[in-house]
Amino acid sequence: MNDTPRPSSPPLRSPEQRRGDPKNRRVLVTGAASGLGAALVSAFRARGDEVLATDRVEVGGIDLVLDITSDDDWAAAVDAVRERWGGLDVLVNNAGVAGGGRVDRCTLDEWQWITEINLFGLVRGTKAFVPMLKEQGSGHLVNVASLAGLVHPGGMGSYNATKAAVVAFTETCGHELASYGIRASVVCPSYFRTNLMDSMQGSDETVGRVVAGLVERSQVSAEDIAAAVLAGIDAGEDVIVPDEAARQAYFLKWADRPAYDAVMRDQATKLQAADRGAAS
């Protein structure tokens, strides 16, 4: 563990005192070492929230090592939260990886890898903390999915499937846990500048190059997304679509399905042209 002193914890308050209070929350963020996770930690702390920053690697700024695929690590995280604060107000399941590939190129091993992290890691965290949230009668689950959970471009079947599952799981949690005073929100950003591509795996190299280019050309930063996420949490949004490109794509699917399908199929066709360009 790093030797950086931890800020002192705020006085413990009852669930009734905390409900509706947008500040001084107790927050745990996964995947906090870089990218959107680090930006979320900074944004929460800037408004006065207490944050437990976690990641699977021990680096500067991380309070707790947490591999989201480990049940033991999640149990240790629950213990750490109980010892430090006595409860939790916001669980941000942010950690995830990039992957994808066309249906005949993405291997089953690649499917299993991305599902274990992007879906089951989040499910493990939710199952670990929900008993605490039920016990205190309050809490907010914030699950970071992707625009890929709402719209589904070609070449990204495994990634799309895991993120769509996160959207469905979050909605289910919201319905199931509402009577316990627990909210659930899912975050669905489009491409933004981040180091997520460092985790990209897949045998379909063309898809990897195309996605990397979209990330590099984005004008949206992790800090932009983090600010929008906090605004969405404050507004009580169940589905947080934090950037304009994501909102436009989602609206097109809802408002004009034939036009949306045409755009998605054109993009899939362009992957074939990209294959030819790489081979020439």
Coordinates of C-alpha atoms in Angstrom, one line a residue:
M1 CA 0.0 0.0 0.0
N2 CA 1.2 3.5 -0.6
D3 CA 2.2 5.8 2.3
T4 CA 0.1 8.8 1.3
P5 CA -1.9 10.0 4.4
R6 CA -5.6 9.4 4.1
P7 CA -7.9 12.4 4.7
S8 CA -9.8 12.2 7.9
S9 CA -13.3 10.7 7.6
P10 CA -16.3 12.9 8.1
P11 CA -18.6 12.3 11.1
L12 CA -20.9 9.4 10.6
R13 CA -24.5 10.4 9.9
S14 CA -27.7 8.5 9.7
P15 CA -29.2 7.5 6.4
E16 CA -32.0 10.1 6.9
Q17 CA -29.4 12.8 7.2
R18 CA -27.6 11.7 4.1
R19 CA -30.5 11.2 1.8
G20 CA -30.6 14.0 -0.7
D21 CA -27.3 15.5 0.5
P22 CA -25.1 15.9 -2.6
K23 CA -21.9 16.4 -0.6
N24 CA -19.9 14.7 2.1
R25 CA -20.8 11.4 0.6
R26 CA -18.7 8.2 1.2
V27 CA -17.7 6.9 -2.2
L28 CA -15.8 3.9 -3.5
V29 CA -14.5 4.0 -7.1
T30 CA -13.0 1.0 -8.9
G31 CA -10.5 1.4 -11.7
A32 CA -9.4 4.6 -10.1
A33 CA -5.7 4.6 -11.1
S34 CA -6.2 6.4 -14.4
G35 CA -8.7 7.5 -17.0
L36 CA -12.3 8.1 -16.0
G37 CA -11.8 6.5 -12.6
A38 CA -9.1 9.0 -11.7
A39 CA -11.2 11.8 -13.0
L40 CA -14.2 10.7 -11.0
V41 CA -12.1 10.5 -7.8
S42 CA -10.9 14.1 -8.3
A43 CA -14.4 15.3 -9.1
F44 CA -16.0 13.7 -6.0
R45 CA -13.2 15.0 -3.7
A46 CA -13.4 18.5 -5.2
R47 CA -17.0 18.7 -3.9
G48 CA -16.1 17.5 -0.4
D49 CA -16.9 13.8 -0.7
E50 CA -14.7 11.2 1.0
V51 CA -13.4 8.7 -1.6
L52 CA -11.8 5.3 -1.4
A53 CA -9.9 5.0 -4.6
T54 CA -9.3 1.4 -5.7
D55 CA -7.6 -0.4 -8.5
R56 CA -6.0 -3.8 -9.2
V57 CA -2.5 -2.4 -9.1
E58 CA -0.8 -0.6 -6.2
V59 CA 0.1 2.9 -7.6
G60 CA 0.2 6.4 -6.2
G61 CA -3.3 7.7 -5.3
I62 CA -4.8 4.3 -4.7
D63 CA -6.1 3.6 -1.2
L64 CA -7.0 0.0 -1.6
V65 CA -5.9 -2.8 -4.1
L66 CA -9.0 -4.3 -5.5
D67 CA -9.1 -6.8 -8.4
I68 CA -12.8 -6.7 -9.4
T69 CA -12.6 -10.4 -10.5
S70 CA -11.7 -11.5 -7.0
D71 CA -14.4 -12.3 -4.5
D72 CA -11.8 -12.1 -1.7
D73 CA -10.8 -8.6 -2.8
W74 CA -14.4 -7.5 -2.7
A75 CA -14.9 -8.9 0.7
A76 CA -11.9 -7.1 1.9
A77 CA -13.2 -3.9 0.4
V78 CA -16.5 -4.2 2.3
D79 CA -14.5 -4.8 5.5
A80 CA -12.3 -1.7 4.7
V81 CA -15.4 0.5 4.2
R82 CA -17.0 -0.7 7.4
E83 CA -13.8 0.0 9.4
R84 CA -13.3 3.4 7.8
W85 CA -16.8 4.8 7.5
G86 CA -19.3 2.3 8.9
G87 CA -21.2 2.5 5.6
L88 CA -21.2 3.6 2.0
D89 CA -23.2 6.2 0.0
V90 CA -22.0 5.7 -3.6
L91 CA -20.5 2.6 -5.2
V92 CA -19.0 3.5 -8.6
N93 CA -18.3 0.3 -10.6
N94 CA -16.0 1.9 -13.2
A95 CA -13.3 -0.6 -13.8
G96 CA -13.5 -2.3 -17.2
V97 CA -11.5 -3.2 -20.4
A98 CA -11.8 -2.7 -24.1
G99 CA -12.3 -5.5 -26.6
G100 CA -14.2 -6.6 -29.6
G101 CA -14.0 -8.2 -33.0
R102 CA -16.3 -9.4 -35.7
V103 CA -18.4 -12.4 -34.9
D104 CA -16.3 -14.9 -36.9
R105 CA -13.0 -13.5 -35.5
C106 CA -13.6 -12.9 -31.8
T107 CA -12.6 -16.0 -30.0
L108 CA -14.4 -17.6 -27.1
D109 CA -11.4 -17.0 -24.9
E110 CA -11.8 -13.3 -25.8
W111 CA -15.5 -13.4 -25.0
Q112 CA -14.8 -15.0 -21.6
W113 CA -12.1 -12.5 -20.7
I114 CA -14.1 -9.4 -21.4
T115 CA -17.3 -10.9 -19.8
E116 CA -15.4 -11.8 -16.6
I117 CA -14.2 -8.3 -16.2
N118 CA -16.9 -6.0 -17.6
L119 CA -19.9 -7.9 -16.4
F120 CA -19.1 -10.3 -13.6
G121 CA -16.6 -7.9 -12.0
L122 CA -19.4 -5.4 -11.6
V123 CA -21.9 -8.1 -10.5
R124 CA -19.4 -9.2 -7.8
G125 CA -19.1 -5.7 -6.5
T126 CA -22.8 -5.1 -6.4
K127 CA -23.5 -8.4 -4.6
A128 CA -20.7 -7.6 -2.1
F129 CA -22.1 -4.2 -1.1
V130 CA -25.9 -4.5 -1.4
P131 CA -26.3 -6.2 2.0
M132 CA -24.6 -3.1 3.6
L133 CA -26.7 -0.7 1.6
K134 CA -29.9 -2.6 2.5
E135 CA -28.8 -2.6 6.2
Q136 CA -28.4 1.2 6.2
G137 CA -31.5 1.8 4.1
S138 CA -29.8 4.0 1.5
G139 CA -27.1 4.1 -1.2
H140 CA -26.5 4.7 -4.9
L141 CA -25.0 2.2 -7.4
V142 CA -23.3 3.9 -10.3
N143 CA -22.3 1.4 -13.0
V144 CA -20.1 2.7 -15.9
A145 CA -21.2 1.0 -19.1
S146 CA -20.8 2.7 -22.5
L147 CA -22.8 4.0 -25.4
A148 CA -22.2 0.5 -26.7
G149 CA -24.7 -0.6 -24.1
L150 CA -27.4 1.4 -25.9
V151 CA -26.3 1.3 -29.6
H152 CA -24.5 -1.6 -31.1
P153 CA -22.0 -1.0 -33.9
G154 CA -20.6 -3.9 -36.0
G155 CA -17.3 -5.4 -35.0
M156 CA -17.9 -5.0 -31.3
G157 CA -20.1 -7.9 -30.4
S158 CA -18.5 -9.0 -27.2
Y159 CA -18.0 -5.4 -25.9
N160 CA -21.5 -4.4 -26.9
A161 CA -23.0 -7.5 -25.2
T162 CA -21.2 -6.9 -21.9
K163 CA -22.1 -3.2 -21.8
A164 CA -25.8 -3.9 -22.8
A165 CA -25.8 -6.5 -19.9
V166 CA -24.6 -3.8 -17.5
V167 CA -27.4 -1.5 -18.7
A168 CA -30.0 -4.3 -18.1
F169 CA -28.5 -5.3 -14.8
T170 CA -28.4 -1.7 -13.5
E171 CA -32.1 -1.2 -14.4
T172 CA -32.9 -4.4 -12.7
C173 CA -31.1 -3.3 -9.5
G174 CA -32.9 0.0 -9.6
H175 CA -36.3 -1.7 -9.6
E176 CA -35.4 -4.4 -7.1
L177 CA -33.7 -2.2 -4.6
A178 CA -35.9 0.9 -4.7
S179 CA -38.0 -0.2 -1.7
Y180 CA -34.7 -0.3 0.4
G181 CA -33.9 3.3 -0.5
I182 CA -31.2 2.4 -3.0
R183 CA -30.8 4.0 -6.4
A184 CA -29.1 2.6 -9.4
S185 CA -27.7 4.6 -12.4
V186 CA -25.8 3.5 -15.5
V187 CA -23.3 5.7 -17.3
C188 CA -23.2 5.4 -21.1
P189 CA -20.5 7.7 -22.7
S190 CA -19.4 7.7 -26.3
Y191 CA -15.7 7.8 -27.2
F192 CA -13.6 10.1 -25.1
R193 CA -9.9 10.5 -24.5
T194 CA -8.7 7.9 -22.1
N195 CA -6.1 5.1 -21.7
L196 CA -8.8 2.4 -22.0
M197 CA -7.2 1.3 -25.2
D198 CA -4.2 0.1 -23.3
S199 CA -6.4 -2.8 -22.1
M200 CA -7.7 -3.6 -25.6
Q201 CA -7.4 -7.2 -26.6
G202 CA -8.7 -9.1 -29.6
S203 CA -7.5 -11.0 -32.7
D204 CA -9.5 -8.6 -35.0
E205 CA -6.7 -6.0 -35.6
T206 CA -8.8 -3.9 -37.9
V207 CA -11.4 -3.3 -35.2
G208 CA -8.7 -2.4 -32.8
R209 CA -7.2 0.2 -35.1
V210 CA -10.6 1.8 -35.9
V211 CA -11.6 2.1 -32.3
A212 CA -8.2 3.5 -31.3
G213 CA -8.6 6.2 -34.0
L214 CA -12.0 7.2 -32.7
V215 CA -10.7 7.5 -29.1
E216 CA -7.6 9.6 -30.3
R217 CA -9.8 12.0 -32.3
S218 CA -12.3 12.6 -29.6
Q219 CA -12.5 16.2 -28.3
V220 CA -14.1 14.9 -25.0
S221 CA -11.9 14.4 -22.0
A222 CA -12.3 12.1 -19.0
E223 CA -12.8 15.2 -16.9
D224 CA -15.7 16.2 -19.1
I225 CA -17.4 12.9 -18.6
A226 CA -16.7 12.9 -14.9
A227 CA -18.4 16.3 -14.5
A228 CA -21.4 15.1 -16.4
V229 CA -21.6 11.9 -14.3
L230 CA -21.8 13.9 -11.1
A231 CA -24.4 16.2 -12.6
G232 CA -26.4 13.1 -13.6
I233 CA -26.1 11.6 -10.1
D234 CA -27.3 14.9 -8.6
A235 CA -30.2 15.0 -11.0
G236 CA -31.3 11.5 -10.1
E237 CA -30.9 10.2 -13.6
D238 CA -31.2 6.4 -14.1
V239 CA -29.5 6.5 -17.4
I240 CA -26.7 9.1 -17.7
V241 CA -25.7 9.8 -21.3
P242 CA -22.9 12.3 -20.6
D243 CA -21.8 13.7 -24.0
E244 CA -23.4 15.1 -27.1
A245 CA -22.2 12.4 -29.5
A246 CA -23.7 9.7 -27.3
R247 CA -27.0 11.6 -26.9
Q248 CA -27.3 12.1 -30.7
A249 CA -26.6 8.4 -31.5
Y250 CA -29.1 7.2 -28.8
F251 CA -31.7 9.7 -30.0
L252 CA -31.3 8.5 -33.6
K253 CA -31.9 4.9 -32.7
W254 CA -35.1 5.9 -30.8
A255 CA -36.4 8.5 -33.3
D256 CA -35.5 6.9 -36.7
R257 CA -34.6 3.3 -36.5
P258 CA -34.2 2.8 -40.3
A259 CA -31.7 5.7 -40.4
Y260 CA -29.9 4.3 -37.4
D261 CA -29.7 0.9 -39.0
A262 CA -28.3 2.4 -42.2
V263 CA -25.5 4.2 -40.2
M264 CA -24.6 1.0 -38.3
R265 CA -24.5 -1.1 -41.5
D266 CA -22.4 1.5 -43.3
Q267 CA -19.9 1.5 -40.5
A268 CA -19.8 -2.3 -40.6
T269 CA -19.1 -2.2 -44.3
K270 CA -16.3 0.2 -43.8
L271 CA -14.5 -2.4 -41.7
Q272 CA -14.2 -4.5 -44.8
A273 CA -12.6 -1.6 -46.7
A274 CA -10.3 -1.1 -43.7
D275 CA -9.2 -4.7 -44.0
R276 CA -8.4 -4.2 -47.7
G277 CA -6.5 -1.0 -46.9
A278 CA -4.4 -2.8 -44.3
A279 CA -3.6 -5.6 -46.7
S280 CA -2.5 -3.4 -49.6

